[in-house]
Amino acid sequence: LRAASAWIEAGEALRAAETAMKCATKKWVAPELAVQAVDTALEYADAGVGSTFAPEIYKNALNWYAARGAFADARKAATRYLEALAAARLDAEPARFRCLAASVVLALAA
């Protein structure tokens, strides 16, 4: 997470978020540190909302949580993903529908 902190100090919130997500997916990272890395990535991504790159961070977090069975957190990430798509003014109807469908499945699983 030091690399992510360096990016945030340089004013690059989305690069920091991307770096933190990459840290979370490494197999050698302890589970509690991986959760912290994802939380940090989402925090940094919040600073970059409106950018066309922000939705990707939320989508990655959604996938990360869902893969680990953290369905409540995955639902929150899905909501933030939809908000980021709207804030970035992306015309991503298929992505919105997939995300809404995923939210329903996650709600049923939780």
Coordinates of C-alpha atoms in Angstrom, one line a residue:
L1 CA 0.0 0.0 0.0
R2 CA 3.0 2.3 0.2
A3 CA 3.0 2.5 -3.6
A4 CA -0.7 3.6 -3.5
S5 CA 0.1 6.2 -0.9
A6 CA 2.9 7.6 -3.1
W7 CA 0.4 8.0 -6.0
I8 CA -2.1 9.7 -3.7
E9 CA 0.6 12.1 -2.6
A10 CA 1.3 12.9 -6.2
G11 CA -2.3 13.8 -6.7
E12 CA -3.1 10.6 -8.7
A13 CA -6.1 9.2 -6.9
L14 CA -7.2 6.7 -9.6
R15 CA -3.7 5.4 -10.0
A16 CA -3.6 5.0 -6.3
A17 CA -6.9 3.1 -6.4
E18 CA -5.7 0.8 -9.2
T19 CA -2.4 0.1 -7.3
A20 CA -4.3 -0.8 -4.1
M21 CA -6.7 -3.1 -6.0
K22 CA -3.6 -4.9 -7.6
C23 CA -2.2 -5.3 -4.1
A24 CA -5.4 -6.9 -2.9
T25 CA -5.4 -9.5 -5.6
K26 CA -1.9 -10.8 -4.9
K27 CA -2.0 -14.3 -3.4
W28 CA 0.8 -13.6 -0.9
V29 CA -1.2 -10.7 0.7
A30 CA -2.8 -11.7 4.0
P31 CA -6.7 -11.7 3.8
E32 CA -7.0 -8.8 6.3
L33 CA -4.5 -6.7 4.4
A34 CA -6.3 -7.5 1.1
V35 CA -9.6 -6.2 2.6
Q36 CA -7.8 -3.1 3.8
A37 CA -6.3 -2.6 0.3
V38 CA -9.8 -2.9 -1.4
D39 CA -11.2 -0.4 1.1
T40 CA -8.3 1.9 0.4
A41 CA -8.9 1.5 -3.3
L42 CA -12.5 2.5 -3.0
E43 CA -11.6 5.5 -0.9
Y44 CA -9.2 6.7 -3.5
A45 CA -11.6 6.0 -6.3
D46 CA -14.2 8.2 -4.5
A47 CA -11.7 11.1 -5.1
G48 CA -11.7 10.4 -8.8
V49 CA -15.5 10.0 -9.3
G50 CA -16.5 11.7 -12.6
S51 CA -13.5 10.3 -14.4
T52 CA -14.1 7.6 -17.1
F53 CA -11.6 5.4 -15.3
A54 CA -13.3 5.4 -11.9
P55 CA -16.0 2.8 -12.8
E56 CA -13.4 0.2 -13.5
I57 CA -12.1 0.4 -9.9
Y58 CA -15.6 -0.2 -8.5
K59 CA -16.2 -3.0 -11.0
N60 CA -13.0 -4.7 -9.8
A61 CA -14.0 -4.3 -6.2
L62 CA -17.5 -5.7 -7.0
N63 CA -15.8 -8.8 -8.5
W64 CA -13.3 -9.1 -5.7
Y65 CA -16.0 -9.1 -3.0
A66 CA -18.3 -11.4 -4.9
A67 CA -15.5 -13.9 -5.5
R68 CA -14.9 -14.1 -1.7
G69 CA -18.6 -14.4 -0.8
A70 CA -18.8 -10.9 0.7
F71 CA -22.2 -10.3 -0.9
A72 CA -23.2 -7.3 1.2
D73 CA -20.0 -5.5 0.3
A74 CA -20.4 -6.6 -3.3
R75 CA -23.8 -5.0 -3.4
K76 CA -22.4 -1.7 -2.0
A77 CA -19.7 -1.8 -4.7
A78 CA -22.3 -2.5 -7.3
T79 CA -24.2 0.6 -6.2
R80 CA -21.1 2.7 -6.3
Y81 CA -20.2 1.3 -9.7
L82 CA -23.6 2.5 -11.1
E83 CA -23.1 5.9 -9.5
A84 CA -19.6 6.1 -11.0
L85 CA -21.0 5.2 -14.5
A86 CA -23.5 8.0 -14.1
A87 CA -20.9 10.5 -12.8
A88 CA -18.6 9.7 -15.7
R89 CA -21.5 10.2 -18.1
L90 CA -20.8 7.0 -19.8
D91 CA -23.4 5.5 -22.1
A92 CA -23.1 2.1 -20.8
E93 CA -26.6 0.6 -20.8
P94 CA -25.4 -3.0 -21.0
A95 CA -23.0 -2.5 -18.1
R96 CA -25.9 -0.9 -16.0
F97 CA -28.2 -3.8 -16.7
R98 CA -25.5 -6.4 -15.9
C99 CA -24.8 -4.5 -12.7
L100 CA -28.4 -4.3 -11.7
A101 CA -28.9 -8.0 -12.4
A102 CA -25.8 -8.7 -10.3
S103 CA -27.3 -6.6 -7.5
V104 CA -30.4 -8.6 -7.5
V105 CA -28.5 -11.9 -7.3
L106 CA -26.3 -10.5 -4.5
A107 CA -29.3 -9.4 -2.6
L108 CA -30.8 -12.9 -2.8
A109 CA -27.5 -14.5 -1.8
A110 CA -26.9 -12.2 1.2

